[in-house]
Short mmCIF file of N, CA and C in Angstrom, two decimals:
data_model
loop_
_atom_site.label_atom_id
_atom_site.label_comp_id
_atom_site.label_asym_id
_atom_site.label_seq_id
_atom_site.Cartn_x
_atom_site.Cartn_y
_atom_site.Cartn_z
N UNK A 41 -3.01 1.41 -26.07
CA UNK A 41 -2.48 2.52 -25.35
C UNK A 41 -0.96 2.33 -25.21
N UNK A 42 0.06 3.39 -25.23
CA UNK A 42 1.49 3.24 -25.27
C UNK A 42 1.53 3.93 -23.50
N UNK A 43 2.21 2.64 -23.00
CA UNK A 43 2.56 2.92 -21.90
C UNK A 43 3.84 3.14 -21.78
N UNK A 44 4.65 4.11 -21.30
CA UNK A 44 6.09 4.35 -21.50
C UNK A 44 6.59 3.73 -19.87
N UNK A 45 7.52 3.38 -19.95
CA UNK A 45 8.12 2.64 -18.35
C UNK A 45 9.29 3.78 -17.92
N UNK A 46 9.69 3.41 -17.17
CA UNK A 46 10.85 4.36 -15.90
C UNK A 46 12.04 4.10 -17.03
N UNK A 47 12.18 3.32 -17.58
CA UNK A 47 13.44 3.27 -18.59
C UNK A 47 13.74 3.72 -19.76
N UNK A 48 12.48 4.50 -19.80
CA UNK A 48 12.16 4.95 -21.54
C UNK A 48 11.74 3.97 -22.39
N UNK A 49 11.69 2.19 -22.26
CA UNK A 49 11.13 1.70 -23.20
C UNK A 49 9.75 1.75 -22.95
N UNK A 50 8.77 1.34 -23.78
CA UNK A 50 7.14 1.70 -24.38
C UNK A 50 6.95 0.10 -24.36
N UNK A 51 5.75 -0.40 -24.21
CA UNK A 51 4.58 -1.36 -23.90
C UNK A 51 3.59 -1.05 -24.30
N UNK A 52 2.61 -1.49 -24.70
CA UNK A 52 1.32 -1.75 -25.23
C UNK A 52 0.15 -2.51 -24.24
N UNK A 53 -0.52 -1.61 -23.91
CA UNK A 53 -1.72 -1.66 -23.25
C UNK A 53 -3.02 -1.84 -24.04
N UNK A 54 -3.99 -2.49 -23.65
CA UNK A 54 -5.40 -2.44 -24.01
C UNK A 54 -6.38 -1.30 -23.02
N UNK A 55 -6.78 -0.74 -23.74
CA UNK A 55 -7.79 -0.12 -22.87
C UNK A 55 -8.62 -0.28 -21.93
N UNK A 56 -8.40 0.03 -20.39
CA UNK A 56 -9.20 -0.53 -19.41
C UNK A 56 -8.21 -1.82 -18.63
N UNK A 57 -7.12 -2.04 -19.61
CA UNK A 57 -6.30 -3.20 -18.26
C UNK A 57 -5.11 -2.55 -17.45
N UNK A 58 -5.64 -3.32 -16.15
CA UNK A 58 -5.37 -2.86 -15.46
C UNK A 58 -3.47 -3.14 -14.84
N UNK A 59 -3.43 -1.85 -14.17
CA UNK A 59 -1.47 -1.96 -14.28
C UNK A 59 -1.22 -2.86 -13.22
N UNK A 60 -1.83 -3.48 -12.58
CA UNK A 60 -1.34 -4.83 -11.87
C UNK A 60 -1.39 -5.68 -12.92
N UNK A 61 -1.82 -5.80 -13.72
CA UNK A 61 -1.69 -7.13 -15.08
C UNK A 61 -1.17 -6.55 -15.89
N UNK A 62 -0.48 -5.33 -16.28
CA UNK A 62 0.54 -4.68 -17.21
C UNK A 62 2.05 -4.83 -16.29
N UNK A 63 1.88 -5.21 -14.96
CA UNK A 63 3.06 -5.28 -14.43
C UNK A 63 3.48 -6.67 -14.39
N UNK A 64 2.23 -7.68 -14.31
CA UNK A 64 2.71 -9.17 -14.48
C UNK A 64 2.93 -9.88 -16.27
N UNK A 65 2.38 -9.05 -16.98
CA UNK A 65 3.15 -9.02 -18.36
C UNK A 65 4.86 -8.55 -18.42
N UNK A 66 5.06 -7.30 -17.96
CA UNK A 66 6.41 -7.17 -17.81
C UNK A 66 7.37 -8.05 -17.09
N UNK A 67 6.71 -8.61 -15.31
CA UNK A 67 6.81 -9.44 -15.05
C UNK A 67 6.62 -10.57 -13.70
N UNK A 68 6.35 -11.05 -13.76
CA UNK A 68 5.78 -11.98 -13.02
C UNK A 68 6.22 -11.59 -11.07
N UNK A 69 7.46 -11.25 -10.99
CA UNK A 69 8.39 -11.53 -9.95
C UNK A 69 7.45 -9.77 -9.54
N UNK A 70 7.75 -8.71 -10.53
CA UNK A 70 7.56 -7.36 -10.26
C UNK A 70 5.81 -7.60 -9.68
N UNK A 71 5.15 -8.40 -9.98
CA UNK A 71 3.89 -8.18 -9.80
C UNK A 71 3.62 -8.73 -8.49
N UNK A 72 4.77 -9.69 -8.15
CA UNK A 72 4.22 -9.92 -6.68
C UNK A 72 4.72 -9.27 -5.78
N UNK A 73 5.34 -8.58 -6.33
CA UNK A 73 6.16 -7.21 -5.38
C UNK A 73 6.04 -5.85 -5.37
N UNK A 74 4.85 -5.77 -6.08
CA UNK A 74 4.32 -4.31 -6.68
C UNK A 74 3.51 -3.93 -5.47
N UNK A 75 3.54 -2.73 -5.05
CA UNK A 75 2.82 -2.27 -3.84
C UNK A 75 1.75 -0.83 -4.61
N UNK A 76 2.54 -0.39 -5.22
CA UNK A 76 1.58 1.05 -5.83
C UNK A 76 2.20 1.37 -6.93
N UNK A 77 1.50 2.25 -7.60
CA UNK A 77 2.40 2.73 -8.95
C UNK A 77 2.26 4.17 -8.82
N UNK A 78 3.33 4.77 -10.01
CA UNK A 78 2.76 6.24 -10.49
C UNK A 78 2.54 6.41 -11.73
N UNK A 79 1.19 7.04 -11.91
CA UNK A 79 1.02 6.87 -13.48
C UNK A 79 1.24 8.67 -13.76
N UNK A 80 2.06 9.07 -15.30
CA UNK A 80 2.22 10.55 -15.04
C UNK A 80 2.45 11.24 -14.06
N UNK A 81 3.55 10.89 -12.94
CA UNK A 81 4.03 11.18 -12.21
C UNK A 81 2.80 11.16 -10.63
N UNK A 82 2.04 10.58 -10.90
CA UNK A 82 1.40 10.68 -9.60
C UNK A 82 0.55 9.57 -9.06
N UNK A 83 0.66 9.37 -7.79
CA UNK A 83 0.47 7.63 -7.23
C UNK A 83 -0.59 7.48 -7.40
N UNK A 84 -0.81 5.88 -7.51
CA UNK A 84 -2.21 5.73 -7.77
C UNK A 84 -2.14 4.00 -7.21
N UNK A 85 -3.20 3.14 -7.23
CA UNK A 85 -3.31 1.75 -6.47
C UNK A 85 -3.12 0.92 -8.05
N UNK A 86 -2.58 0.12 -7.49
CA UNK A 86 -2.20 -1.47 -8.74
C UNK A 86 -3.85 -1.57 -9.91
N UNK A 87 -4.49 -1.77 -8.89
CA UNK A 87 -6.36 -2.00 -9.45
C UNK A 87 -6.60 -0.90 -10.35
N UNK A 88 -6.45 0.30 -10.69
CA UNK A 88 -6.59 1.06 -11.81
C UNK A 88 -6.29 1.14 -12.46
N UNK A 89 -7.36 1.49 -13.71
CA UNK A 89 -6.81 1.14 -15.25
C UNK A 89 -5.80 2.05 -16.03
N UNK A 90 -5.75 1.45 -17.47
CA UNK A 90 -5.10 2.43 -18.08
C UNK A 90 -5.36 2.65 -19.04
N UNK A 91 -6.03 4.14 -18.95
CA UNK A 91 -7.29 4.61 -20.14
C UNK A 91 -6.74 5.48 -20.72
N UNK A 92 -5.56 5.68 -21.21
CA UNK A 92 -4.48 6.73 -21.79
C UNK A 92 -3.32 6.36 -21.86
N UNK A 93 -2.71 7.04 -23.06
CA UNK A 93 -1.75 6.88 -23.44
C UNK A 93 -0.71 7.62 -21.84
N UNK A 94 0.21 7.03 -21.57
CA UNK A 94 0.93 7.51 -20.20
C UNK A 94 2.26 7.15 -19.91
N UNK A 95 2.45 7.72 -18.88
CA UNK A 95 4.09 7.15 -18.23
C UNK A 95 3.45 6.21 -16.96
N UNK A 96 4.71 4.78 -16.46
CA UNK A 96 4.02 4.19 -15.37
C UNK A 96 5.16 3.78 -14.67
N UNK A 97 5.16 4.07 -13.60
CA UNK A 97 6.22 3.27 -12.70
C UNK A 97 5.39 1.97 -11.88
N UNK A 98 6.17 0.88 -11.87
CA UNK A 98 5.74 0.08 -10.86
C UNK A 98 6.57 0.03 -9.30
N UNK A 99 6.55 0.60 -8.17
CA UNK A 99 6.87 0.65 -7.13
C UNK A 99 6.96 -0.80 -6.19
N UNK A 100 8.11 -0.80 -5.84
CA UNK A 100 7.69 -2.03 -4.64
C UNK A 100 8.64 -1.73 -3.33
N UNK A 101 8.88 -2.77 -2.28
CA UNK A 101 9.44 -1.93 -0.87
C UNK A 101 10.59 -1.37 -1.08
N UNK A 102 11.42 -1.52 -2.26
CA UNK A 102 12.97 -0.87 -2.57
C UNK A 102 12.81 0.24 -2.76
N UNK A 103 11.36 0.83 -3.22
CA UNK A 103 11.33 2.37 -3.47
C UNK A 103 10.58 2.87 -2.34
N UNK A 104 11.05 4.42 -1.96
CA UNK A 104 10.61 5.15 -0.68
C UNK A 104 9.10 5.18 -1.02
N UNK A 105 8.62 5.69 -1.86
CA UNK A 105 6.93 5.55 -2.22
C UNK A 105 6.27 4.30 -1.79
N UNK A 106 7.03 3.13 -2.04
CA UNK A 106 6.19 1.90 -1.91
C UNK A 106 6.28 1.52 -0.79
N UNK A 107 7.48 1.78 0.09
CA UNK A 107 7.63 1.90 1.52
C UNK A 107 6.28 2.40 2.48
N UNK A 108 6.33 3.51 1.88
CA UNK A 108 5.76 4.33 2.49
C UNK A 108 4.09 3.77 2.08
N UNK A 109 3.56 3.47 1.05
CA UNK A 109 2.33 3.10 0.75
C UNK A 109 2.15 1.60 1.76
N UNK A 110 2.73 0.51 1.89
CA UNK A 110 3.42 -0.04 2.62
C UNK A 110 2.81 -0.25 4.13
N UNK A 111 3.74 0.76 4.77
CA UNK A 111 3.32 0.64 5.91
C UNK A 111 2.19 1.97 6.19
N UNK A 112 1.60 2.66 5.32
CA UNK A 112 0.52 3.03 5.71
C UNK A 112 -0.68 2.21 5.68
N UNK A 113 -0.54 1.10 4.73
CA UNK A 113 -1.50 0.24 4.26
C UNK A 113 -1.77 -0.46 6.26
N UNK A 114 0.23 -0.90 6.12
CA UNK A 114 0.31 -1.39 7.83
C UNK A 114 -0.92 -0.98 8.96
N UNK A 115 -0.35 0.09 9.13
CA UNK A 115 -1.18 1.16 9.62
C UNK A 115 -2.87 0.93 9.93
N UNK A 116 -3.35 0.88 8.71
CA UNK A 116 -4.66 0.56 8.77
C UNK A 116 -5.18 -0.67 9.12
N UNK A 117 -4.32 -2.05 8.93
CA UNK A 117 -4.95 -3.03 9.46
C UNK A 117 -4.34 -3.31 10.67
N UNK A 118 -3.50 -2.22 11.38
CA UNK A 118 -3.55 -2.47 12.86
C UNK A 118 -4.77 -1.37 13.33
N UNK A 119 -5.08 -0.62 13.53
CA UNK A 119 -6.41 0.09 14.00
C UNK A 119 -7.79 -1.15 13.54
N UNK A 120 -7.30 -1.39 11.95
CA UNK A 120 -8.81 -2.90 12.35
C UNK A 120 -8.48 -3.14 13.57
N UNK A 121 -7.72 -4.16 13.64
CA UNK A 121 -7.44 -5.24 14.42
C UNK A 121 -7.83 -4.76 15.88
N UNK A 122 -7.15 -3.26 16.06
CA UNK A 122 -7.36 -3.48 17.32
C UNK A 122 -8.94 -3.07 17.45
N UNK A 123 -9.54 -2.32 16.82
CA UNK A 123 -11.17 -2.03 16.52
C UNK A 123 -12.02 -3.24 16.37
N UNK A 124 -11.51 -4.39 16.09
CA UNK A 124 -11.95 -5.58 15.97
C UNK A 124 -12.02 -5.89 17.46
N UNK A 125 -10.77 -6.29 18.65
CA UNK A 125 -10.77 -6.43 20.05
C UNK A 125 -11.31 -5.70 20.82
N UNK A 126 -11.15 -4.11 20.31
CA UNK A 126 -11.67 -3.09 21.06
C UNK A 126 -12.64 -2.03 20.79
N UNK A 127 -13.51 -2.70 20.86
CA UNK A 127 -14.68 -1.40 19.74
C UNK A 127 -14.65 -0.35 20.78
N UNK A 128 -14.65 -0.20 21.44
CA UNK A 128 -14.74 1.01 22.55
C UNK A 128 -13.18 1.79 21.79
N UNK A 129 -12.17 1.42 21.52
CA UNK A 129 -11.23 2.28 21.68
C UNK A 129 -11.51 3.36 20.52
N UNK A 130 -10.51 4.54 20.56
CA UNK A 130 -10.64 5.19 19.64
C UNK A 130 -9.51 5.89 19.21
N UNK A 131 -9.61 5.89 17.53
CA UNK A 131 -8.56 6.08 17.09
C UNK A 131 -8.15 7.66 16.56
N UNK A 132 -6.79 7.52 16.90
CA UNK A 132 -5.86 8.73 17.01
C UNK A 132 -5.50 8.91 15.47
N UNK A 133 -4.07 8.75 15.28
CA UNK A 133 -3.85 9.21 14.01
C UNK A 133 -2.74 7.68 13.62
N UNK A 134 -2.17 7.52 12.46
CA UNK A 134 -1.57 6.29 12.69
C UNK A 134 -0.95 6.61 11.11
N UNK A 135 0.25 7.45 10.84
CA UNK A 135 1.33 7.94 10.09
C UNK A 135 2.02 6.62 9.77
N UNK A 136 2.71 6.76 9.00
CA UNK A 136 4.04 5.87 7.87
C UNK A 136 4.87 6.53 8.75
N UNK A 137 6.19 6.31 9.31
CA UNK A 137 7.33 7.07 9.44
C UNK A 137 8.68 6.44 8.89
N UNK A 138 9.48 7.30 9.04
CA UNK A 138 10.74 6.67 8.35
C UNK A 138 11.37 4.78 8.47
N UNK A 139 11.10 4.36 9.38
CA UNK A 139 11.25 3.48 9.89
C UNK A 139 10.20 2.22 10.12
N UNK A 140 8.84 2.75 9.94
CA UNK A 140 7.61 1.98 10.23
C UNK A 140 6.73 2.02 9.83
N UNK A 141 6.11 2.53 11.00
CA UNK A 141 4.25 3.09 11.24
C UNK A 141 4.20 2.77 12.65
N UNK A 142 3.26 4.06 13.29
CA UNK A 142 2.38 3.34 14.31
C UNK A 142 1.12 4.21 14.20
N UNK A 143 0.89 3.53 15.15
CA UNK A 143 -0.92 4.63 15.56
C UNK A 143 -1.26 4.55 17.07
N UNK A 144 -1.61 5.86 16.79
CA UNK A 144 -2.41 6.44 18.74
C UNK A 144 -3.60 5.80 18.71
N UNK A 145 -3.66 4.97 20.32
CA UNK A 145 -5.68 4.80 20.42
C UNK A 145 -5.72 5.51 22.15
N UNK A 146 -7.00 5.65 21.81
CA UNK A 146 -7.76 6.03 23.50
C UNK A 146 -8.13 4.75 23.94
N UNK A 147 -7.94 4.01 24.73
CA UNK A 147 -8.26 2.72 25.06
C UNK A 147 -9.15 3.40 26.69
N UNK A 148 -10.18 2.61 26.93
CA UNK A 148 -10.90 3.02 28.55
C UNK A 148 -10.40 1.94 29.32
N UNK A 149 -9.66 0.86 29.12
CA UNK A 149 -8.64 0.59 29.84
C UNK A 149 -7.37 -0.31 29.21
N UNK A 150 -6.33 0.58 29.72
CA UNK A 150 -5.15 0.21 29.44
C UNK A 150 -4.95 -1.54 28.77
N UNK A 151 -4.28 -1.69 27.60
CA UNK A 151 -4.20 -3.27 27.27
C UNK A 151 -2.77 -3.57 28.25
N UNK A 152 -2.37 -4.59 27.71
CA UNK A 152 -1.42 -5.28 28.31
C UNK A 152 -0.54 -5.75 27.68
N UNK A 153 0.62 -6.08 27.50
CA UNK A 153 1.60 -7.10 26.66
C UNK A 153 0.71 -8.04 26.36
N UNK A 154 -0.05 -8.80 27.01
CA UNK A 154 -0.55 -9.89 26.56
C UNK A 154 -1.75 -9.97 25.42
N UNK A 155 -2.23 -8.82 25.58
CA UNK A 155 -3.22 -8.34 24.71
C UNK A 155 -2.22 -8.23 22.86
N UNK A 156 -1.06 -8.27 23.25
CA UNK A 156 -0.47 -8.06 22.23
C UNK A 156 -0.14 -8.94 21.37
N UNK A 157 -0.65 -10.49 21.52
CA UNK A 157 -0.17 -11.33 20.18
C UNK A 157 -1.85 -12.06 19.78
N UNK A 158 -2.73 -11.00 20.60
CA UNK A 158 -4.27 -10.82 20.19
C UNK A 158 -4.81 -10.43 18.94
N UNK A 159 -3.45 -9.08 19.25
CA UNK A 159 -3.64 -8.08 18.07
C UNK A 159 -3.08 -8.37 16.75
N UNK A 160 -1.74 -9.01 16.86
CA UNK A 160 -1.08 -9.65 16.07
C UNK A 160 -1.89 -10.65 15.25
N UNK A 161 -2.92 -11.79 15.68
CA UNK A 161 -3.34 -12.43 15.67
C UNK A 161 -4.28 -11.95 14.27
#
């Protein structure tokens, strides 16, 4: 498969491998810093293959996409965490924003600072 890169040069793919191991062929450093890609202009996770001839970006935190994939990923393993301490609580919504992430919970009673390197934890 001819994979074309963000620079216009072309790579050679096997059918079915996957662009987290097409990114540690290109290269080693990019692969541990790869957060998401876009294949034909549209995002997709490292773990999927590449079953066509295509265009591929590899994303990491320098780009706003990978940012953003990033701390939404964030996002989700703070609602574990706190779903892990707090099965009673319940969860709100928990956005990427320019700057972060957070997320809303309904807690039935209020946590505490101290509850907070629980969560961390």
């Amino acid at each position: 498969m001819r994979v074309t890169l963000k620079d216009g040069s072309a790579i050679e793919a096997e059918k079915g491998e996957r662009i987290i191991d097409v990114a540690a062929r290109i290269s080693e450093g990019l692969a541990r810093n790869a957060l998401i890609a876009r294949v034909n202009g549209k995002l997709t996770e490292l773990n999927r293959t590449i079953d066509e001839d295509c265009s591929l970006e590899i994303l990491t935190f320098k780009d706003e996409d990978g940012r953003n994939a990033y701390r939404h990923t964030c996002a989700h393993i703070l609602a574990q965490a706190v779903k892990n301490l707090f099965p009673d609580a319940k969860l709100a919504i928990g956005p990427s924003v320019k700057t972060g992430f957070y997320y809303d919970f309904d807690f039935s009673t209020p946590i505490t600072m101290d509850d907070l390197p629980r969560i961390e934890k």
